[in-house]
Amino acid sequence: MTGTPVQQSATDTRRIAVALGERSYEVRIGAGVRHDLAEVIAGIGARQVVVVSARPPQETPDPGVPSTLVRARDGERDKNLSWVEELCRRFADAGLTRSDAVVSCGGGTTTDAVGLAAALYHRGIPVVHLPTSLLAQVDASVGGKTAVNLPHGKNLVGAYWQPRAVLCDTDYLTTLPRREWVNGYGEIARCHFIGAGDLRDLPLADQIAASVARKAQIVSADERDTGLRHLLNYGHTLGHALERATDFRLRHGEGVAIGTVFAGRLAGALGRIPERRVTEHLDVVRHYGLPTELPAGPGTGELIALMRLDKKATDGLAFVLDGPAGAELVSGIPADVVAATLDSMPRADA
Ligand code: GLY
């Protein structure tokens, strides 16, 4: 494994450092780590906090200082600027100052919106994330990307604002519905191809820790997404297109899973990887119980048009692809090769 070494404490908590100079922070992973919140808040020196939680009050840990609980609006529909304004108003009502802190407790839409509100309020106050979905634990809560949606598209208004700590409590995952697991495992599967190593036979907490460790290493090297951080979007170009083409009936992790199988086939078609590595893409995605076929419905032309809108595509069609030296962003890929690769993919029945 090439990720940042995972520190495992006596209590079985995995600790991973996101190294960003004086903005460095720790991600703790394990059962019950939410109860470290009071220690983390004491370390920040906050005198009071606002906790924005999508979980019932009894599942929100004691921050150890006076607190105000705000019920989160967890979901893409409410991930917008009016919710961010409402959050900032609630921070002001509570009298939060720049030396206080905000805590988010919920899925990726909660950590994204609360993170952005924390970035904007008083031009930035400390935020601690307690992600409660697998997707948020392995990806969304780590790395400081905060954003909300516009009617024009997802995550179009945001800021880089690193948390002071992330507490990934695996107890929160025990009640997740199956599609939520799939959503998170899509991101874990793509880690196999971006340098995290083979995570298939590891216990869940170690899969999360290894995914976070690889992300921490990438974010430390390229916080502002100017190069290396593109690797985190492995499988995402087709994945995002599939989400949009199905009006988000396909979940993010499902799209990324199909996009990962496609990325393997495309890399094979371009002669970048041998056939056995193309098959490895299918095997890994299948191992996690993820979809591998294109959904019925969206046609090749529609998917290519959507993929041309990808933010990375400054020169024709661009994909993060595996190759002899590992994954990298490859631009200017001919549309006919992309179309032929899409057409070669099996399709689910309508
Ligand atoms: N979710 C991709 C990133 O944080 O860059």
Coordinates of C-alpha atoms and ligand atoms in Angstrom, one line a residue:
M1 CA 0.0 0.0 0.0
T2 CA 1.4 3.4 -0.9
G3 CA -0.9 5.6 1.3
T4 CA 0.0 7.6 4.4
P5 CA 0.7 5.0 7.2
V6 CA -2.3 4.4 9.3
Q7 CA -1.7 4.8 13.1
Q8 CA -3.7 2.3 15.1
S9 CA -4.2 3.2 18.8
A10 CA -4.6 0.8 21.7
T11 CA -8.4 1.3 21.6
D12 CA -8.4 0.2 17.9
T13 CA -8.9 3.7 16.6
R14 CA -7.2 4.3 13.3
R15 CA -5.6 7.8 13.1
I16 CA -4.6 9.4 9.8
A17 CA -2.9 12.8 9.5
V18 CA -3.8 15.1 6.7
A19 CA -0.5 17.1 6.5
L20 CA -1.2 20.7 5.5
G21 CA 1.3 22.6 7.6
E22 CA -0.4 24.6 10.3
R23 CA -3.8 23.5 9.0
S24 CA -2.9 19.8 9.4
Y25 CA -5.6 17.7 11.1
E26 CA -6.4 14.2 12.1
V27 CA -9.0 11.7 10.8
R28 CA -10.0 9.2 13.5
I29 CA -11.8 6.0 12.4
G30 CA -13.3 3.3 14.6
A31 CA -16.3 2.3 16.7
G32 CA -17.2 5.0 19.2
V33 CA -14.8 7.7 18.0
R34 CA -17.7 10.2 18.1
H35 CA -17.1 10.3 21.9
D36 CA -13.7 12.0 21.2
L37 CA -15.6 15.1 20.2
A38 CA -15.2 16.8 23.7
E39 CA -11.4 16.3 23.6
V40 CA -11.2 17.7 20.0
I41 CA -13.3 20.7 20.9
A42 CA -11.1 21.3 24.0
G43 CA -8.1 21.2 21.7
I44 CA -9.6 23.9 19.5
G45 CA -10.3 26.0 22.6
A46 CA -13.9 26.8 21.6
R47 CA -16.1 28.1 24.4
Q48 CA -19.3 27.1 22.7
V49 CA -20.3 25.2 19.5
V50 CA -23.3 24.8 17.2
V51 CA -23.9 21.2 16.3
V52 CA -25.7 20.7 13.0
S53 CA -26.9 17.1 13.0
A54 CA -29.0 14.9 10.8
R55 CA -29.0 12.2 13.5
P56 CA -31.4 12.0 16.5
P57 CA -30.1 14.1 19.5
Q58 CA -29.2 11.0 21.5
E59 CA -26.7 10.0 18.7
T60 CA -25.0 13.4 18.7
P61 CA -22.0 13.2 21.2
D62 CA -21.4 15.7 24.0
P63 CA -19.1 18.4 22.8
G64 CA -18.1 19.2 26.4
V65 CA -18.9 22.9 26.1
P66 CA -22.3 24.8 25.9
S67 CA -23.9 23.9 22.6
T68 CA -26.8 24.7 20.3
L69 CA -28.3 21.8 18.3
V70 CA -29.6 22.6 14.8
R71 CA -31.5 19.9 12.9
A72 CA -29.7 19.3 9.5
R73 CA -31.4 19.3 6.2
D74 CA -29.6 16.2 4.8
G75 CA -30.1 15.8 1.0
E76 CA -29.1 17.2 -2.3
R77 CA -32.3 19.2 -2.6
D78 CA -31.5 21.3 0.4
K79 CA -27.8 21.6 -0.3
N80 CA -28.2 25.2 -1.5
L81 CA -27.2 28.8 -0.7
S82 CA -30.4 29.5 1.2
W83 CA -29.6 26.7 3.6
V84 CA -26.1 28.1 4.1
E85 CA -27.6 31.5 4.9
E86 CA -30.0 29.9 7.4
L87 CA -27.0 28.1 9.0
C88 CA -25.1 31.3 9.3
R89 CA -28.1 33.0 10.9
R90 CA -28.3 30.2 13.4
F91 CA -24.6 30.6 14.2
A92 CA -25.2 34.4 14.7
D93 CA -28.3 33.7 16.9
A94 CA -26.1 31.5 19.1
G95 CA -23.5 34.2 19.3
L96 CA -20.7 32.1 17.8
T97 CA -17.4 34.0 17.5
R98 CA -14.4 33.2 15.4
S99 CA -12.9 31.4 18.4
D100 CA -15.9 29.1 18.7
A101 CA -16.6 26.1 16.5
V102 CA -19.2 24.3 14.4
V103 CA -19.8 20.5 14.3
S104 CA -21.4 18.7 11.4
C105 CA -23.0 15.3 12.0
G106 CA -24.6 13.7 8.9
G107 CA -24.0 12.5 5.4
G108 CA -22.0 14.2 2.7
T109 CA -24.6 16.8 2.0
T110 CA -24.5 17.9 5.6
T111 CA -20.7 18.0 5.8
D112 CA -20.6 19.9 2.5
A113 CA -23.1 22.6 3.5
V114 CA -22.0 23.0 7.1
G115 CA -18.4 23.1 5.9
L116 CA -19.2 26.0 3.5
A117 CA -21.2 27.9 6.2
A118 CA -18.2 27.5 8.5
A119 CA -15.9 28.8 5.7
L120 CA -18.1 31.9 5.2
Y121 CA -19.3 32.8 8.7
H122 CA -17.0 35.5 10.1
R123 CA -14.7 34.7 7.2
G124 CA -14.1 31.3 8.6
I125 CA -14.5 29.5 11.9
P126 CA -13.3 26.0 13.0
V127 CA -15.4 23.0 11.9
V128 CA -15.3 19.4 13.0
H129 CA -17.0 16.7 10.9
L130 CA -18.7 13.6 12.2
P131 CA -19.6 11.9 8.9
T132 CA -22.4 9.3 9.3
S133 CA -22.5 7.7 5.8
L134 CA -19.8 5.5 4.3
L135 CA -19.5 7.9 1.3
A136 CA -18.9 10.8 3.7
Q137 CA -16.4 8.8 5.8
V138 CA -14.3 7.6 2.9
D139 CA -14.4 10.8 0.8
A140 CA -16.7 13.8 1.3
S141 CA -15.7 14.9 4.9
V142 CA -11.9 14.7 4.2
G143 CA -9.9 17.2 2.1
G144 CA -11.7 20.5 2.7
K145 CA -13.9 20.7 -0.4
T146 CA -17.1 22.4 0.7
A147 CA -19.9 23.3 -1.7
V148 CA -23.6 23.7 -2.4
N149 CA -25.6 23.2 -5.6
L150 CA -27.1 25.7 -8.0
P151 CA -30.1 24.9 -10.3
H152 CA -27.4 24.7 -13.0
G153 CA -25.5 21.9 -11.4
K154 CA -24.0 20.2 -8.4
N155 CA -21.3 21.7 -6.2
L156 CA -21.0 24.9 -8.2
V157 CA -20.6 27.3 -5.3
G158 CA -18.0 26.3 -2.7
A159 CA -14.7 27.0 -1.0
Y160 CA -11.7 25.0 0.3
W161 CA -12.1 24.9 4.1
Q162 CA -10.3 22.2 6.0
P163 CA -11.9 20.8 9.1
R164 CA -10.0 20.8 12.4
A165 CA -10.7 17.1 12.8
V166 CA -12.8 14.3 11.3
L167 CA -14.3 11.6 13.5
C168 CA -15.5 8.6 11.4
D169 CA -17.5 6.6 13.9
T170 CA -18.2 3.2 12.3
D171 CA -21.1 2.7 14.8
Y172 CA -23.0 5.2 12.6
L173 CA -22.8 2.8 9.7
T174 CA -24.6 -0.1 11.3
T175 CA -28.1 1.1 10.3
L176 CA -27.3 2.2 6.7
P177 CA -29.6 1.0 4.0
R178 CA -28.1 -1.2 1.3
R179 CA -27.9 1.5 -1.3
E180 CA -26.0 3.7 1.0
W181 CA -23.4 1.0 1.4
V182 CA -23.2 0.7 -2.3
N183 CA -22.8 4.5 -2.5
G184 CA -19.7 4.3 -0.3
Y185 CA -18.2 1.2 -1.7
G186 CA -18.1 2.8 -5.2
E187 CA -15.5 5.2 -3.8
I188 CA -13.6 2.4 -2.0
A189 CA -13.5 0.3 -5.2
R190 CA -11.9 3.1 -7.2
C191 CA -9.2 3.4 -4.5
H192 CA -7.8 0.1 -5.9
F193 CA -6.7 1.9 -9.0
I194 CA -5.3 5.1 -7.5
G195 CA -2.6 3.7 -5.3
A196 CA -4.4 2.5 -2.2
G197 CA -3.7 -1.1 -2.9
D198 CA -6.1 -4.1 -2.8
L199 CA -8.5 -3.4 0.1
R200 CA -11.0 -6.3 -0.7
D201 CA -10.2 -8.6 2.2
L202 CA -9.7 -5.9 4.9
P203 CA -12.2 -5.3 7.7
L204 CA -14.5 -2.3 7.1
A205 CA -12.6 0.1 9.4
D206 CA -9.3 -0.7 7.6
Q207 CA -11.0 -0.2 4.2
I208 CA -12.1 3.2 5.4
A209 CA -8.7 4.0 6.9
A210 CA -6.8 3.0 3.8
S211 CA -9.2 5.0 1.5
V212 CA -8.8 8.0 3.8
A213 CA -5.0 7.5 4.0
R214 CA -4.7 7.6 0.2
K215 CA -6.9 10.7 0.0
A216 CA -4.9 12.4 2.8
Q217 CA -1.7 11.8 0.8
I218 CA -3.2 13.2 -2.4
V219 CA -4.7 16.2 -0.6
S220 CA -1.5 17.0 1.2
A221 CA 0.3 17.1 -2.2
D222 CA -2.4 18.9 -4.2
E223 CA -4.9 20.6 -1.9
R224 CA -6.3 22.9 -4.7
D225 CA -6.9 20.2 -7.3
T226 CA -4.4 21.4 -9.9
G227 CA -3.1 17.9 -10.8
L228 CA -2.7 14.9 -8.6
R229 CA -6.1 15.4 -6.9
H230 CA -7.7 14.6 -10.2
L231 CA -6.9 11.0 -9.4
L232 CA -9.7 11.0 -6.8
N233 CA -12.1 11.4 -9.8
Y234 CA -11.2 7.9 -11.1
G235 CA -14.4 6.5 -12.6
H236 CA -16.2 9.8 -12.0
T237 CA -16.4 11.2 -15.5
L238 CA -18.8 8.6 -16.8
G239 CA -20.2 8.2 -13.2
H240 CA -21.3 11.9 -13.1
A241 CA -22.7 11.6 -16.7
L242 CA -24.8 8.6 -15.7
E243 CA -26.1 10.3 -12.5
R244 CA -27.3 13.2 -14.6
A245 CA -28.6 11.1 -17.5
T246 CA -30.7 9.1 -15.1
D247 CA -31.9 12.2 -13.2
F248 CA -30.0 10.9 -10.2
R249 CA -31.9 7.7 -10.0
L250 CA -28.4 6.1 -10.2
R251 CA -26.6 6.9 -6.9
H252 CA -23.1 8.4 -7.0
G253 CA -21.3 5.2 -5.9
E254 CA -23.2 3.2 -8.5
G255 CA -22.2 5.7 -11.2
V256 CA -18.6 5.6 -10.0
A257 CA -18.6 1.8 -10.0
I258 CA -19.8 1.6 -13.7
G259 CA -17.4 4.4 -14.5
T260 CA -14.5 2.4 -13.0
V261 CA -15.3 -0.6 -15.2
F262 CA -15.5 1.7 -18.2
A263 CA -12.2 3.4 -17.3
G264 CA -10.5 0.0 -17.3
R265 CA -12.0 -0.8 -20.7
L266 CA -11.0 2.5 -22.2
A267 CA -7.5 2.2 -20.9
G268 CA -7.4 -1.2 -22.5
A269 CA -8.7 0.1 -25.8
L270 CA -6.0 2.8 -25.8
G271 CA -3.3 0.2 -25.2
R272 CA -2.4 1.6 -21.8
I273 CA -3.0 -1.5 -19.8
P274 CA -3.1 -5.3 -20.6
E275 CA -6.3 -7.3 -20.8
R276 CA -5.8 -8.9 -17.3
R277 CA -5.8 -5.4 -15.7
V278 CA -9.0 -4.5 -17.6
T279 CA -10.6 -7.7 -16.1
E280 CA -9.3 -6.6 -12.7
H281 CA -11.5 -3.5 -12.9
L282 CA -14.5 -5.7 -13.4
D283 CA -13.5 -8.2 -10.6
V284 CA -12.9 -5.4 -8.1
V285 CA -16.2 -3.6 -8.8
R286 CA -18.0 -7.0 -8.7
H287 CA -16.3 -8.0 -5.4
Y288 CA -18.0 -5.0 -3.6
G289 CA -21.4 -6.0 -5.0
L290 CA -21.5 -2.9 -7.2
P291 CA -23.2 -2.6 -10.6
T292 CA -20.9 -3.2 -13.6
E293 CA -23.4 -2.7 -16.5
L294 CA -24.6 0.6 -18.1
P295 CA -28.2 1.3 -17.1
A296 CA -30.9 1.0 -19.8
G297 CA -31.8 4.4 -21.2
P298 CA -29.1 6.9 -21.7
G299 CA -27.6 6.5 -25.2
T300 CA -23.9 6.8 -26.2
G301 CA -24.3 10.2 -27.8
E302 CA -26.1 11.6 -24.7
L303 CA -23.4 10.3 -22.4
I304 CA -20.6 11.7 -24.5
A305 CA -22.2 15.1 -24.6
L306 CA -22.5 15.0 -20.8
M307 CA -18.9 13.9 -20.4
R308 CA -17.7 16.9 -22.6
L309 CA -19.1 19.1 -19.8
D310 CA -16.7 17.6 -17.2
K311 CA -14.7 20.3 -15.4
K312 CA -11.4 18.4 -16.3
A313 CA -12.2 18.3 -20.0
T314 CA -10.3 21.4 -21.2
D315 CA -9.1 19.6 -24.3
G316 CA -11.8 17.3 -25.8
L317 CA -12.7 14.3 -23.7
A318 CA -10.6 13.7 -20.6
F319 CA -10.5 10.8 -18.2
V320 CA -8.4 9.6 -15.3
L321 CA -7.0 6.4 -16.7
D322 CA -4.7 3.6 -15.5
G323 CA -1.4 3.1 -17.3
P324 CA 2.1 1.8 -17.1
A325 CA 3.0 4.4 -14.5
G326 CA -0.3 4.3 -12.6
A327 CA -3.4 6.5 -13.0
E328 CA -3.2 9.9 -14.6
L329 CA -5.4 12.4 -16.3
V330 CA -5.4 11.8 -20.1
S331 CA -6.9 14.5 -22.3
G332 CA -7.8 14.7 -26.0
I333 CA -9.2 11.2 -26.2
P334 CA -11.0 10.7 -29.6
A335 CA -14.8 10.5 -29.3
D336 CA -15.0 7.5 -31.6
V337 CA -12.8 5.4 -29.1
V338 CA -15.0 6.5 -26.2
A339 CA -18.2 5.7 -28.2
A340 CA -16.9 2.3 -29.2
T341 CA -15.9 1.5 -25.6
L342 CA -19.3 2.5 -24.3
D343 CA -21.0 0.4 -27.0
S344 CA -18.9 -2.6 -25.9
M345 CA -20.3 -2.4 -22.3
P346 CA -23.1 -4.7 -21.3
R347 CA -26.4 -2.9 -20.6
A348 CA -28.9 -3.7 -17.8
D349 CA -32.4 -4.7 -19.0
A350 CA -34.9 -1.9 -19.2
Ligands
GLY1 N1 -14.1 14.1 -3.8 C1 -13.0 14.4 -4.6 C2 -12.1 15.4 -3.9 O1 -12.2 15.6 -2.7 O2 -11.2 15.9 -4.5

